[in-house]
Short mmCIF file of C-alpha atoms and ligand atoms in Angstrom, two decimals:
data_model
loop_
_atom_site.label_atom_id
_atom_site.label_comp_id
_atom_site.label_asym_id
_atom_site.label_seq_id
_atom_site.Cartn_x
_atom_site.Cartn_y
_atom_site.Cartn_z
CA MET Z 1 -2.72 10.86 -20.94
CA THR Z 2 0.66 11.84 -19.21
CA ALA Z 3 -0.18 14.75 -17.00
CA LYS Z 4 1.99 18.21 -17.22
CA LEU Z 5 3.67 18.51 -13.63
CA ILE Z 6 2.29 21.52 -11.44
CA ASP Z 7 6.24 22.07 -9.95
CA GLY Z 8 5.31 23.85 -6.53
CA LYS Z 9 9.26 24.25 -5.90
CA ALA Z 10 9.46 26.32 -9.24
CA ILE Z 11 6.62 28.20 -8.37
CA ALA Z 12 7.38 29.21 -4.59
CA ALA Z 13 10.63 29.97 -5.68
CA SER Z 14 9.09 32.78 -8.35
CA ILE Z 15 6.97 33.82 -5.50
CA ARG Z 16 9.81 34.39 -2.82
CA GLY Z 17 11.26 36.48 -5.91
CA GLU Z 18 8.78 38.55 -5.85
CA ILE Z 19 8.45 38.91 -2.21
CA ALA Z 20 11.88 39.89 -1.86
CA THR Z 21 11.89 42.57 -4.61
CA GLU Z 22 8.41 44.34 -2.91
CA VAL Z 23 11.08 44.27 0.24
CA GLU Z 24 13.76 45.61 -1.74
CA GLN Z 25 11.46 48.61 -2.81
CA LEU Z 26 10.35 49.08 0.39
CA VAL Z 27 13.60 49.32 2.13
CA ALA Z 28 14.62 51.59 -0.75
CA SER Z 29 11.65 53.91 -0.32
CA GLY Z 30 12.87 54.45 3.55
CA GLY Z 31 10.21 51.86 5.25
CA ARG Z 32 11.23 49.59 7.71
CA ARG Z 33 11.71 45.50 6.92
CA PRO Z 34 8.65 43.34 7.99
CA GLY Z 35 9.28 41.01 10.66
CA LEU Z 36 8.33 37.65 11.41
CA ALA Z 37 8.48 35.92 15.33
CA THR Z 38 8.53 32.28 15.88
CA ILE Z 39 8.21 30.87 18.98
CA ILE Z 40 9.11 27.00 20.00
CA VAL Z 41 8.37 25.40 23.00
CA GLY Z 42 9.86 22.31 24.04
CA GLU Z 43 12.59 20.51 22.35
CA ASP Z 44 10.61 18.86 19.17
CA PRO Z 45 13.22 18.49 16.55
CA ALA Z 46 10.85 17.98 13.68
CA SER Z 47 9.88 21.31 15.25
CA ALA Z 48 13.47 22.78 15.14
CA VAL Z 49 13.54 22.00 11.47
CA TYR Z 50 10.61 23.90 10.29
CA VAL Z 51 11.35 27.01 12.21
CA ALA Z 52 15.11 26.93 10.30
CA ASN Z 53 13.33 26.69 7.19
CA LYS Z 54 11.13 29.53 7.99
CA HIS Z 55 13.78 31.66 8.80
CA LYS Z 56 15.89 30.91 6.32
CA ALA Z 57 13.35 31.89 3.68
CA CYS Z 58 12.86 35.11 5.43
CA ASP Z 59 16.83 35.69 5.38
CA GLU Z 60 16.33 35.27 1.63
CA VAL Z 61 13.52 37.95 1.18
CA GLY Z 62 14.87 40.26 3.17
CA PHE Z 63 12.42 39.83 6.52
CA LEU Z 64 13.96 40.16 9.93
CA GLY Z 65 13.16 37.04 11.90
CA PHE Z 66 12.77 36.86 16.03
CA HIS Z 67 12.86 33.50 17.15
CA HIS Z 68 12.21 32.79 20.82
CA GLU Z 69 12.78 29.59 22.48
CA LEU Z 70 10.74 28.51 25.85
CA PRO Z 71 11.59 25.34 27.53
CA GLY Z 72 9.16 22.55 27.56
CA PRO Z 73 7.62 22.84 31.13
CA SER Z 74 7.26 26.47 30.53
CA PRO Z 75 4.04 27.45 31.96
CA PHE Z 76 1.03 28.62 29.83
CA GLU Z 77 1.66 32.46 31.33
CA ALA Z 78 5.08 32.74 30.38
CA VAL Z 79 4.02 31.52 26.60
CA ALA Z 80 1.06 33.99 27.15
CA SER Z 81 2.80 36.74 28.12
CA LEU Z 82 5.15 36.34 25.17
CA ILE Z 83 2.71 36.61 22.83
CA ALA Z 84 1.52 39.27 24.23
CA GLU Z 85 4.68 41.34 23.91
CA LEU Z 86 5.23 40.33 20.30
CA ASN Z 87 1.64 41.24 19.80
CA SER Z 88 2.28 44.80 20.76
CA ASP Z 89 6.06 44.87 19.23
CA SER Z 90 5.69 47.22 16.44
CA ALA Z 91 8.72 45.47 14.38
CA VAL Z 92 6.80 42.42 14.66
CA ASP Z 93 4.33 41.60 11.64
CA GLY Z 94 3.56 38.57 12.08
CA ILE Z 95 3.77 35.79 14.56
CA LEU Z 96 4.02 32.14 14.73
CA LEU Z 97 3.80 29.35 17.63
CA GLN Z 98 5.09 26.32 16.12
CA LEU Z 99 2.87 23.24 16.85
CA PRO Z 100 2.91 21.13 18.88
CA VAL Z 101 3.40 22.24 22.23
CA PRO Z 102 3.89 20.10 24.98
CA ASP Z 103 1.13 17.97 26.30
CA SER Z 104 1.06 20.23 29.56
CA LEU Z 105 -0.24 22.98 27.23
CA ASP Z 106 -3.11 23.65 25.08
CA GLY Z 107 -1.79 25.01 21.46
CA GLY Z 108 -5.30 25.62 20.48
CA ARG Z 109 -5.68 28.30 23.44
CA LEU Z 110 -2.51 29.65 23.32
CA THR Z 111 -2.54 30.34 19.44
CA SER Z 112 -5.85 32.01 19.88
CA LEU Z 113 -3.91 35.02 22.28
CA ILE Z 114 -2.17 35.97 18.68
CA SER Z 115 -3.84 39.26 17.90
CA PRO Z 116 -5.99 38.70 14.52
CA ASP Z 117 -3.68 41.05 12.48
CA LYS Z 118 -0.42 39.43 13.24
CA ASP Z 119 -1.56 35.76 12.40
CA VAL Z 120 0.44 34.69 9.87
CA ASP Z 121 -0.40 30.88 10.35
CA GLY Z 122 -3.81 31.84 9.67
CA LEU Z 123 -5.02 29.44 12.41
CA THR Z 124 -6.80 31.30 15.40
CA ALA Z 125 -10.60 31.29 15.56
CA THR Z 126 -10.97 34.59 14.39
CA SER Z 127 -9.09 33.79 11.10
CA ALA Z 128 -11.08 30.95 10.74
CA GLY Z 129 -14.19 32.80 11.49
CA LEU Z 130 -13.24 35.50 9.21
CA LEU Z 131 -12.78 32.91 6.29
CA ALA Z 132 -15.95 30.96 6.84
CA LEU Z 133 -17.89 34.22 6.64
CA GLY Z 134 -16.03 35.08 3.40
CA ARG Z 135 -14.31 38.41 4.95
CA LYS Z 136 -11.01 39.66 4.86
CA GLY Z 137 -8.32 38.38 6.84
CA LEU Z 138 -5.08 36.03 6.93
CA ARG Z 139 -5.97 32.76 5.50
CA PRO Z 140 -3.65 29.57 6.42
CA CYS Z 141 -0.84 28.88 4.60
CA THR Z 142 -1.34 25.15 3.34
CA PRO Z 143 -4.23 25.91 1.45
CA SER Z 144 -3.61 29.04 0.07
CA GLY Z 145 -0.73 27.48 -1.28
CA ALA Z 146 -3.42 24.99 -2.75
CA VAL Z 147 -5.49 27.36 -4.55
CA GLU Z 148 -1.69 29.19 -5.58
CA LEU Z 149 -0.77 26.10 -7.58
CA LEU Z 150 -4.24 26.55 -9.35
CA ASP Z 151 -4.31 30.21 -10.32
CA ARG Z 152 -0.62 29.72 -11.33
CA THR Z 153 -1.10 26.87 -13.41
CA GLY Z 154 -4.57 28.62 -15.27
CA VAL Z 155 -6.69 25.59 -13.56
CA GLU Z 156 -10.31 27.61 -13.40
CA LEU Z 157 -12.25 27.62 -10.07
CA GLU Z 158 -15.02 29.24 -10.70
CA GLY Z 159 -18.03 26.44 -11.63
CA ALA Z 160 -15.28 23.51 -11.36
CA GLU Z 161 -16.43 20.53 -9.54
CA VAL Z 162 -13.84 20.55 -6.54
CA VAL Z 163 -14.12 17.59 -4.30
CA ILE Z 164 -11.77 17.65 -0.93
CA VAL Z 165 -11.19 14.83 0.43
CA GLY Z 166 -9.52 15.84 4.47
CA ARG Z 167 -11.67 18.19 6.44
CA SER Z 168 -8.70 19.26 9.18
CA ASP Z 169 -8.62 22.50 10.65
CA LEU Z 170 -5.60 22.75 9.39
CA VAL Z 171 -5.48 22.13 6.08
CA GLY Z 172 -9.33 20.43 4.47
CA LYS Z 173 -11.98 22.98 5.88
CA PRO Z 174 -10.08 26.06 5.15
CA LEU Z 175 -9.55 24.69 1.93
CA ALA Z 176 -13.24 24.56 0.98
CA SER Z 177 -14.63 27.83 2.45
CA MET Z 178 -11.45 29.21 -0.25
CA CYS Z 179 -13.05 27.25 -3.12
CA LEU Z 180 -16.06 28.23 -2.51
CA GLU Z 181 -15.02 32.05 -2.16
CA ARG Z 182 -13.99 31.39 -5.77
CA ASN Z 183 -17.35 29.88 -6.78
CA ALA Z 184 -16.45 26.24 -7.06
CA THR Z 185 -18.73 23.54 -6.06
CA VAL Z 186 -16.99 21.99 -3.31
CA THR Z 187 -17.57 18.41 -2.07
CA VAL Z 188 -15.56 17.46 1.52
CA CYS Z 189 -15.09 13.56 2.29
CA HIS Z 190 -13.55 12.43 5.46
CA SER Z 191 -13.31 8.82 6.91
CA ARG Z 192 -16.97 8.21 6.61
CA THR Z 193 -17.58 9.22 3.42
CA ARG Z 194 -19.26 6.26 1.82
CA ASN Z 195 -18.40 5.42 -1.74
CA LEU Z 196 -15.11 8.03 -2.16
CA GLN Z 197 -14.04 6.79 -4.99
CA GLY Z 198 -17.14 7.36 -6.81
CA VAL Z 199 -17.08 11.04 -5.49
CA ALA Z 200 -13.67 11.03 -6.32
CA GLN Z 201 -14.40 10.13 -10.12
CA ARG Z 202 -16.73 13.52 -10.24
CA ALA Z 203 -13.60 15.87 -9.53
CA ASP Z 204 -12.65 18.00 -12.02
CA ILE Z 205 -10.28 19.65 -9.12
CA LEU Z 206 -9.35 16.46 -7.08
CA ILE Z 207 -7.64 17.60 -3.24
CA ALA Z 208 -5.79 15.04 -1.09
CA ALA Z 209 -5.83 16.39 2.18
CA VAL Z 210 -5.62 12.87 4.64
CA GLY Z 211 -1.98 11.38 5.50
CA VAL Z 212 -2.73 7.78 4.00
CA PRO Z 213 -0.12 6.82 1.17
CA ASN Z 214 -1.34 6.12 -1.77
CA LEU Z 215 -5.00 6.37 -0.82
CA ILE Z 216 -6.22 7.80 -4.14
CA LYS Z 217 -6.14 5.34 -6.85
CA GLY Z 218 -5.03 5.97 -10.57
CA ASP Z 219 -9.07 5.14 -11.80
CA TRP Z 220 -10.39 7.63 -9.01
CA VAL Z 221 -9.33 10.33 -10.84
CA LYS Z 222 -11.52 11.41 -13.96
CA GLU Z 223 -9.75 11.47 -17.25
CA GLY Z 224 -8.55 15.46 -17.52
CA ALA Z 225 -8.81 16.40 -14.12
CA THR Z 226 -6.26 18.38 -11.75
CA VAL Z 227 -4.96 16.64 -8.85
CA ILE Z 228 -3.73 18.31 -5.33
CA ASP Z 229 -1.52 15.99 -3.18
CA VAL Z 230 -1.21 17.76 0.08
CA GLY Z 231 -0.24 14.75 1.67
CA ILE Z 232 3.10 13.47 3.27
CA ASN Z 233 3.98 10.51 4.34
CA ARG Z 234 6.72 8.72 5.60
CA THR Z 235 7.55 5.43 4.22
CA GLU Z 236 10.46 2.83 3.56
CA ALA Z 237 9.82 3.89 -0.09
CA GLY Z 238 10.93 7.66 0.98
CA LEU Z 239 8.73 10.41 1.17
CA VAL Z 240 4.60 9.98 -0.66
CA GLY Z 241 1.86 12.08 -0.86
CA ASP Z 242 -2.19 10.38 -0.37
CA VAL Z 243 -2.44 9.87 -3.97
CA ASP Z 244 -0.79 7.03 -6.17
CA PHE Z 245 0.97 9.28 -8.55
CA ASN Z 246 2.32 6.92 -11.15
CA GLU Z 247 -1.35 5.99 -11.80
CA ALA Z 248 -3.12 9.73 -11.17
CA SER Z 249 -0.50 10.91 -13.34
CA GLN Z 250 -1.64 8.51 -16.73
CA ARG Z 251 -5.26 10.28 -16.40
CA ALA Z 252 -4.79 13.51 -14.88
CA ALA Z 253 -3.84 16.79 -16.85
CA PHE Z 254 -2.30 18.38 -14.21
CA ILE Z 255 -0.92 16.91 -11.02
CA THR Z 256 1.72 17.94 -8.41
CA PRO Z 257 4.29 15.76 -7.05
CA VAL Z 258 5.11 14.82 -3.54
CA PRO Z 259 7.75 16.02 -2.56
CA GLY Z 260 8.13 19.79 -4.30
CA GLY Z 261 4.39 20.12 -4.71
CA VAL Z 262 2.01 21.71 -2.17
CA GLY Z 263 5.18 21.22 0.39
CA PRO Z 264 7.55 24.54 -0.49
CA MET Z 265 4.09 26.79 -1.19
CA THR Z 266 3.21 26.61 2.54
CA ILE Z 267 6.51 28.75 3.52
CA ALA Z 268 6.14 30.92 0.76
CA MET Z 269 2.60 31.72 2.01
CA LEU Z 270 3.71 32.49 5.15
CA LEU Z 271 6.29 34.73 3.88
CA ARG Z 272 2.99 36.65 2.19
CA ASN Z 273 1.10 36.89 4.68
CA THR Z 274 3.56 38.30 6.60
CA LEU Z 275 3.72 40.89 4.37
CA ALA Z 276 0.29 41.58 3.99
CA ALA Z 277 0.43 42.01 7.81
CA TYR Z 278 3.40 44.24 7.55
CA GLY Z 279 1.25 46.14 4.52
CA SER Z 280 -2.05 46.52 7.06
CA MET Z 281 0.31 47.69 9.71
CA ALA Z 282 1.73 50.76 7.04
P1 LIG S 1 -5.70 15.24 9.64
O1 LIG S 1 -4.98 13.82 10.39
O2 LIG S 1 -5.59 16.45 10.89
O3 LIG S 1 -7.09 14.72 9.12
C1 LIG S 1 -6.91 13.96 7.50
C2 LIG S 1 -8.17 14.09 7.37
O4 LIG S 1 -8.46 13.09 6.80
C3 LIG S 1 -9.35 13.46 8.25
O5 LIG S 1 -10.46 14.59 7.97
C4 LIG S 1 -9.86 12.69 8.33
O6 LIG S 1 -11.58 12.33 8.93
C5 LIG S 1 -9.36 12.01 6.96
N1 LIG S 1 -9.17 10.52 6.64
C6 LIG S 1 -8.72 10.12 7.15
N2 LIG S 1 -8.62 8.59 6.21
C7 LIG S 1 -9.33 8.46 5.47
C8 LIG S 1 -9.63 7.51 4.74
N3 LIG S 1 -9.44 6.49 4.69
N4 LIG S 1 -10.67 7.84 3.64
C9 LIG S 1 -11.15 9.42 3.50
N5 LIG S 1 -10.82 10.42 4.54
C10 LIG S 1 -9.65 10.00 5.73
O7 LIG S 1 -4.56 15.77 8.45
P2 LIG S 1 -3.76 17.45 8.23
O8 LIG S 1 -5.26 17.64 7.72
O9 LIG S 1 -3.36 17.74 8.83
O10 LIG S 1 -2.60 16.48 6.85
C11 LIG S 1 -3.34 15.80 5.82
C12 LIG S 1 -2.32 15.55 5.33
O11 LIG S 1 -1.46 16.63 4.93
C13 LIG S 1 -1.01 14.75 6.16
O12 LIG S 1 -0.24 14.02 5.10
C14 LIG S 1 0.13 15.88 5.96
O13 LIG S 1 1.39 15.16 6.44
C15 LIG S 1 -0.26 16.75 5.50
N6 LIG S 1 0.27 18.01 5.30
C16 LIG S 1 0.76 18.45 4.56
C17 LIG S 1 1.21 19.97 4.64
C18 LIG S 1 2.14 20.76 3.38
O14 LIG S 1 2.94 21.90 4.18
N7 LIG S 1 2.14 20.33 2.42
C19 LIG S 1 0.82 20.42 5.81
C20 LIG S 1 -0.21 20.04 6.45
C21 LIG S 1 -0.24 18.66 6.14
P3 LIG S 1 -12.19 12.32 9.85
O15 LIG S 1 -11.89 13.58 10.02
O16 LIG S 1 -13.44 11.87 9.52
O17 LIG S 1 -11.20 11.79 10.58
#
Protein backbone atom coordinates (compact mmCIF):
# COMPACT_ATOMS: atom_id res chain seq x y z
CA MET A 1 0.00 0.00 0.00
CA THR A 2 1.21 3.51 -0.74
CA ALA A 3 -0.13 5.98 1.76
CA LYS A 4 -2.07 9.14 0.95
CA LEU A 5 -0.22 12.21 2.12
CA ILE A 6 -1.84 14.39 4.78
CA ASP A 7 -0.86 17.82 3.51
CA GLY A 8 -0.51 19.95 6.64
CA LYS A 9 0.69 22.93 4.66
CA ALA A 10 -2.47 23.03 2.55
CA ILE A 11 -4.77 22.30 5.52
CA ALA A 12 -3.09 25.05 7.59
CA ALA A 13 -3.49 27.48 4.68
CA SER A 14 -7.20 26.77 4.43
CA ILE A 15 -7.61 27.25 8.20
CA ARG A 16 -5.80 30.60 7.93
CA GLY A 17 -8.17 31.49 5.07
CA GLU A 18 -11.21 30.64 7.21
CA ILE A 19 -9.87 32.76 10.07
CA ALA A 20 -9.14 35.69 7.74
CA THR A 21 -12.73 35.56 6.44
CA GLU A 22 -14.08 35.56 10.00
CA VAL A 23 -11.91 38.54 10.93
CA GLU A 24 -13.07 40.47 7.85
CA GLN A 25 -16.68 39.87 8.90
CA LEU A 26 -15.95 40.97 12.47
CA VAL A 27 -14.33 44.18 11.30
CA ALA A 28 -17.05 44.83 8.71
CA SER A 29 -19.64 44.64 11.47
CA GLY A 30 -17.76 47.20 13.55
CA GLY A 31 -15.78 44.84 15.79
CA ARG A 32 -12.16 45.38 16.75
CA ARG A 33 -9.44 43.13 15.40
CA PRO A 34 -8.21 40.21 17.53
CA GLY A 35 -4.79 40.91 19.05
CA LEU A 36 -1.89 38.60 19.86
CA ALA A 37 0.97 39.75 22.10
CA THR A 38 4.30 37.95 22.04
CA ILE A 39 7.16 38.22 24.50
CA ILE A 40 10.76 37.23 23.88
CA VAL A 41 13.27 37.41 26.71
CA GLY A 42 16.92 37.38 25.59
CA GLU A 43 18.47 36.83 22.18
CA ASP A 44 17.74 33.29 21.08
CA PRO A 45 17.92 33.37 17.21
CA ALA A 46 15.55 30.41 16.79
CA SER A 47 12.94 32.11 19.02
CA ALA A 48 13.23 35.28 16.94
CA VAL A 49 12.45 33.29 13.77
CA TYR A 50 9.49 31.44 15.39
CA VAL A 51 7.98 34.67 16.70
CA ALA A 52 8.50 36.48 13.37
CA ASN A 53 6.59 33.65 11.64
CA LYS A 54 3.76 33.97 14.16
CA HIS A 55 3.49 37.71 13.49
CA LYS A 56 3.56 37.14 9.75
CA ALA A 57 0.63 34.74 10.15
CA CYS A 58 -1.17 37.30 12.35
CA ASP A 59 -0.81 39.97 9.63
CA GLU A 60 -2.05 37.56 7.01
CA VAL A 61 -5.34 36.88 8.84
CA GLY A 62 -5.87 40.49 9.92
CA PHE A 63 -4.96 40.20 13.61
CA LEU A 64 -3.06 42.93 15.41
CA GLY A 65 0.35 41.80 16.65
CA PHE A 66 2.06 43.33 19.69
CA HIS A 67 5.65 42.30 20.12
CA HIS A 68 7.71 42.84 23.28
CA GLU A 69 11.40 42.11 23.66
CA LEU A 70 13.14 42.13 27.00
CA PRO A 71 16.91 41.84 27.45
CA GLY A 72 18.38 38.48 28.58
CA PRO A 73 19.31 39.60 32.07
CA SER A 74 15.78 40.88 32.86
CA PRO A 75 14.65 40.10 36.41
CA PHE A 76 11.61 37.86 36.97
CA GLU A 77 9.58 40.87 38.17
CA ALA A 78 10.12 42.76 34.88
CA VAL A 79 8.69 39.88 32.81
CA ALA A 80 5.93 39.30 35.37
CA SER A 81 4.89 42.94 35.28
CA LEU A 82 4.74 42.95 31.45
CA ILE A 83 2.53 39.83 31.58
CA ALA A 84 0.29 41.54 34.17
CA GLU A 85 0.00 44.60 31.92
CA LEU A 86 -0.96 42.44 28.91
CA ASN A 87 -3.43 40.43 31.03
CA SER A 88 -5.39 43.62 31.61
CA ASP A 89 -4.97 45.12 28.11
CA SER A 90 -8.34 44.89 26.35
CA ALA A 91 -6.72 45.03 22.87
CA VAL A 92 -4.81 41.82 23.65
CA ASP A 93 -6.71 38.53 23.35
CA GLY A 94 -3.78 36.15 23.44
CA ILE A 95 -0.39 36.23 25.16
CA LEU A 96 2.50 34.05 24.12
CA LEU A 97 5.72 33.87 26.13
CA GLN A 98 8.24 32.34 23.73
CA LEU A 99 10.17 29.52 25.41
CA PRO A 100 12.88 28.88 26.32
CA VAL A 101 13.57 31.91 28.49
CA PRO A 102 17.14 32.44 29.79
CA ASP A 103 18.24 29.96 32.49
CA SER A 104 18.11 32.67 35.16
CA LEU A 105 14.29 32.72 34.80
CA ASP A 106 11.67 30.07 35.53
CA GLY A 107 9.72 29.73 32.25
CA GLY A 108 7.02 27.54 33.81
CA ARG A 109 6.38 30.01 36.63
CA LEU A 110 6.24 32.92 34.18
CA THR A 111 3.89 31.05 31.84
CA SER A 112 1.56 30.38 34.77
CA LEU A 113 1.12 34.16 35.22
CA ILE A 114 -0.68 34.41 31.87
CA SER A 115 -4.41 34.73 32.39
CA PRO A 116 -6.05 31.40 31.41
CA ASP A 117 -8.44 33.39 29.15
CA LYS A 118 -5.45 34.62 27.14
CA ASP A 119 -3.35 31.44 27.30
CA VAL A 120 -3.38 30.82 23.54
CA ASP A 121 -0.45 28.39 23.80
CA GLY A 122 -2.57 26.33 26.21
CA LEU A 123 0.45 25.66 28.38
CA THR A 124 -0.51 27.07 31.79
CA ALA A 125 -1.28 24.64 34.61
CA THR A 126 -4.87 25.92 34.53
CA SER A 127 -5.29 25.10 30.84
CA ALA A 128 -3.66 21.68 31.37
CA GLY A 129 -6.03 21.03 34.29
CA LEU A 130 -9.10 22.04 32.29
CA LEU A 131 -8.05 19.69 29.50
CA ALA A 132 -7.41 16.81 31.92
CA LEU A 133 -10.87 17.35 33.44
CA GLY A 134 -12.49 17.54 29.99
CA ARG A 135 -13.62 21.13 30.64
CA LYS A 136 -13.74 24.03 28.19
CA GLY A 137 -10.42 25.84 27.79
CA LEU A 138 -7.63 26.76 25.40
CA ARG A 139 -5.79 23.67 24.18
CA PRO A 140 -2.06 23.42 23.29
CA CYS A 141 -1.43 24.18 19.63
CA THR A 142 0.65 21.24 18.36
CA PRO A 143 -1.61 18.49 19.73
CA SER A 144 -4.68 20.42 18.49
CA GLY A 145 -3.02 20.57 15.09
CA ALA A 146 -2.53 16.80 15.04
CA VAL A 147 -6.21 16.19 15.93
CA GLU A 148 -7.33 18.73 13.33
CA LEU A 149 -5.33 16.88 10.65
CA LEU A 150 -7.14 13.65 11.54
CA ASP A 151 -10.53 15.39 11.46
CA ARG A 152 -9.92 17.08 8.13
CA THR A 153 -8.67 13.82 6.63
CA GLY A 154 -11.81 12.03 7.82
CA VAL A 155 -9.94 9.62 10.11
CA GLU A 156 -12.33 8.59 12.89
CA LEU A 157 -10.99 8.86 16.45
CA GLU A 158 -14.02 7.37 18.18
CA GLY A 159 -13.23 3.78 19.16
CA ALA A 160 -9.86 3.84 17.36
CA GLU A 161 -6.77 2.32 18.92
CA VAL A 162 -4.42 5.31 19.24
CA VAL A 163 -0.78 4.82 20.21
CA ILE A 164 1.17 7.97 21.09
CA VAL A 165 4.94 7.66 21.42
CA GLY A 166 6.12 10.49 23.72
CA ARG A 167 4.66 11.81 26.96
CA SER A 168 5.84 15.42 27.12
CA ASP A 169 3.70 18.14 28.69
CA LEU A 170 3.90 19.99 25.37
CA VAL A 171 2.72 17.23 23.02
CA GLY A 172 2.23 13.63 24.21
CA LYS A 173 0.21 14.17 27.41
CA PRO A 174 -2.24 16.78 26.09
CA LEU A 175 -2.67 14.79 22.88
CA ALA A 176 -3.57 11.71 24.94
CA SER A 177 -6.24 13.70 26.79
CA MET A 178 -7.61 15.10 23.53
CA CYS A 179 -7.85 11.65 21.94
CA LEU A 180 -9.55 10.28 25.09
CA GLU A 181 -11.98 13.18 24.98
CA ARG A 182 -12.83 11.99 21.47
CA ASN A 183 -13.45 8.43 22.70
CA ALA A 184 -10.32 6.79 21.31
CA THR A 185 -8.61 3.98 23.20
CA VAL A 186 -5.27 5.56 24.01
CA THR A 187 -1.88 4.07 24.85
CA VAL A 188 0.98 6.43 25.70
CA CYS A 189 4.54 5.14 25.25
CA HIS A 190 7.84 6.59 26.42
CA SER A 191 11.51 5.75 26.85
CA ARG A 192 10.80 2.95 29.37
CA THR A 193 8.05 1.28 27.34
CA ARG A 194 8.77 -2.41 26.80
CA ASN A 195 8.30 -3.81 23.31
CA LEU A 196 7.58 -0.45 21.70
CA GLN A 197 7.39 -2.09 18.30
CA GLY A 198 4.69 -4.51 19.47
CA VAL A 199 2.63 -1.71 21.02
CA ALA A 200 2.99 0.49 17.92
CA GLN A 201 1.82 -2.37 15.69
CA ARG A 202 -1.57 -2.32 17.47
CA ALA A 203 -2.30 1.25 16.43
CA ASP A 204 -5.05 2.31 14.06
CA ILE A 205 -3.59 5.78 14.57
CA LEU A 206 0.11 5.95 15.42
CA ILE A 207 1.40 9.32 16.60
CA ALA A 208 5.12 9.92 17.14
CA ALA A 209 6.29 12.87 19.27
CA VAL A 210 9.72 11.75 20.37
CA GLY A 211 12.58 13.72 18.83
CA VAL A 212 14.54 10.66 17.60
CA PRO A 213 15.05 10.62 13.81
CA ASN A 214 13.41 7.64 12.06
CA LEU A 215 12.76 5.77 15.33
CA ILE A 216 9.50 4.27 14.02
CA LYS A 217 10.26 1.70 11.32
CA GLY A 218 7.96 0.64 8.53
CA ASP A 219 7.18 -2.76 10.04
CA TRP A 220 6.04 -1.07 13.29
CA VAL A 221 3.08 0.30 11.32
CA LYS A 222 -0.07 -1.80 10.96
CA GLU A 223 -1.30 -2.12 7.34
CA GLY A 224 -3.84 0.62 6.72
CA ALA A 225 -2.97 2.66 9.84
CA THR A 226 -2.79 6.45 9.95
CA VAL A 227 0.60 7.84 10.93
CA ILE A 228 1.04 11.32 12.38
CA ASP A 229 4.66 12.35 12.76
CA VAL A 230 5.09 15.30 15.13
CA GLY A 231 8.89 14.96 15.28
CA ILE A 232 11.11 17.61 13.77
CA ASN A 233 14.76 16.58 13.74
CA ARG A 234 17.62 18.41 12.07
CA THR A 235 20.00 15.90 10.49
CA GLU A 236 22.71 16.05 7.83
CA ALA A 237 20.05 14.91 5.39
CA GLY A 238 17.84 17.88 6.34
CA LEU A 239 14.67 17.91 8.45
CA VAL A 240 13.29 14.47 9.22
CA GLY A 241 10.56 13.17 11.49
CA ASP A 242 10.47 10.39 14.07
CA VAL A 243 9.02 7.97 11.51
CA ASP A 244 10.91 6.32 8.66
CA PHE A 245 8.68 7.95 6.06
CA ASN A 246 9.70 5.85 3.04
CA GLU A 247 9.12 2.56 4.83
CA ALA A 248 6.00 3.62 6.73
CA SER A 249 4.28 5.05 3.68
CA GLN A 250 4.37 1.58 2.09
CA ARG A 251 2.04 0.29 4.85
CA ALA A 252 0.03 3.24 6.14
CA ALA A 253 -3.23 4.45 4.59
CA PHE A 254 -2.49 8.07 5.55
CA ILE A 255 0.76 9.69 6.65
CA THR A 256 2.06 13.19 7.42
CA PRO A 257 5.32 14.31 5.83
CA VAL A 258 8.10 16.16 7.67
CA PRO A 259 8.33 19.02 6.94
CA GLY A 260 4.83 20.03 5.83
CA GLY A 261 2.72 17.88 8.15
CA VAL A 262 2.03 18.83 11.76
CA GLY A 263 4.54 21.73 11.74
CA PRO A 264 2.44 24.29 9.81
CA MET A 265 -0.62 23.38 11.90
CA THR A 266 0.90 24.71 15.12
CA ILE A 267 0.67 28.36 14.04
CA ALA A 268 -2.77 27.81 12.48
CA MET A 269 -4.00 26.52 15.86
CA LEU A 270 -2.39 29.48 17.64
CA LEU A 271 -4.43 31.80 15.41
CA ARG A 272 -7.56 29.76 16.06
CA ASN A 273 -6.99 29.90 19.83
CA THR A 274 -6.54 33.68 19.60
CA LEU A 275 -9.83 34.01 17.76
CA ALA A 276 -11.51 31.77 20.36
CA ALA A 277 -10.04 33.91 23.17
CA TYR A 278 -11.38 37.01 21.39
CA GLY A 279 -14.79 35.34 21.15
CA SER A 280 -14.87 34.64 24.87
CA MET A 281 -14.01 38.32 25.56
CA ALA A 282 -16.55 39.76 23.12
P1 LIG B 1 10.43 15.86 24.68
O1 LIG B 1 11.89 15.63 24.58
O2 LIG B 1 9.89 16.78 25.72
O3 LIG B 1 9.71 14.43 24.90
C1 LIG B 1 10.10 13.32 24.16
C2 LIG B 1 9.32 12.10 24.61
O4 LIG B 1 9.77 10.99 23.83
C3 LIG B 1 9.50 11.73 26.06
O5 LIG B 1 8.27 11.36 26.63
C4 LIG B 1 10.47 10.55 26.01
O6 LIG B 1 10.27 9.59 27.03
C5 LIG B 1 10.10 9.92 24.69
N1 LIG B 1 11.22 9.17 24.14
C6 LIG B 1 12.50 9.58 23.94
N2 LIG B 1 13.24 8.60 23.38
C7 LIG B 1 12.41 7.55 23.21
C8 LIG B 1 12.58 6.25 22.70
N3 LIG B 1 13.76 5.84 22.22
N4 LIG B 1 11.52 5.43 22.69
C9 LIG B 1 10.32 5.83 23.16
N5 LIG B 1 10.09 7.06 23.66
C10 LIG B 1 11.12 7.90 23.70
O7 LIG B 1 9.96 16.28 23.24
P2 LIG B 1 8.66 17.12 22.72
O8 LIG B 1 7.42 16.39 23.07
O9 LIG B 1 8.79 18.53 23.09
O10 LIG B 1 8.91 17.02 21.14
C11 LIG B 1 8.89 15.79 20.47
C12 LIG B 1 9.23 16.01 19.01
O11 LIG B 1 8.22 16.83 18.44
C13 LIG B 1 10.55 16.75 18.75
O12 LIG B 1 11.12 16.26 17.57
C14 LIG B 1 10.11 18.20 18.57
O13 LIG B 1 11.00 18.92 17.75
C15 LIG B 1 8.79 18.00 17.86
N6 LIG B 1 7.86 19.10 18.05
C16 LIG B 1 7.23 19.56 16.93
C17 LIG B 1 6.34 20.59 17.02
C18 LIG B 1 5.63 21.03 15.79
O14 LIG B 1 5.22 22.18 15.69
N7 LIG B 1 5.42 20.14 14.82
C19 LIG B 1 6.08 21.29 18.28
C20 LIG B 1 6.70 20.65 19.42
C21 LIG B 1 7.58 19.61 19.29
P3 LIG B 1 10.52 9.90 28.61
O15 LIG B 1 9.36 10.74 29.04
O16 LIG B 1 10.53 8.57 29.23
O17 LIG B 1 11.83 10.64 28.69
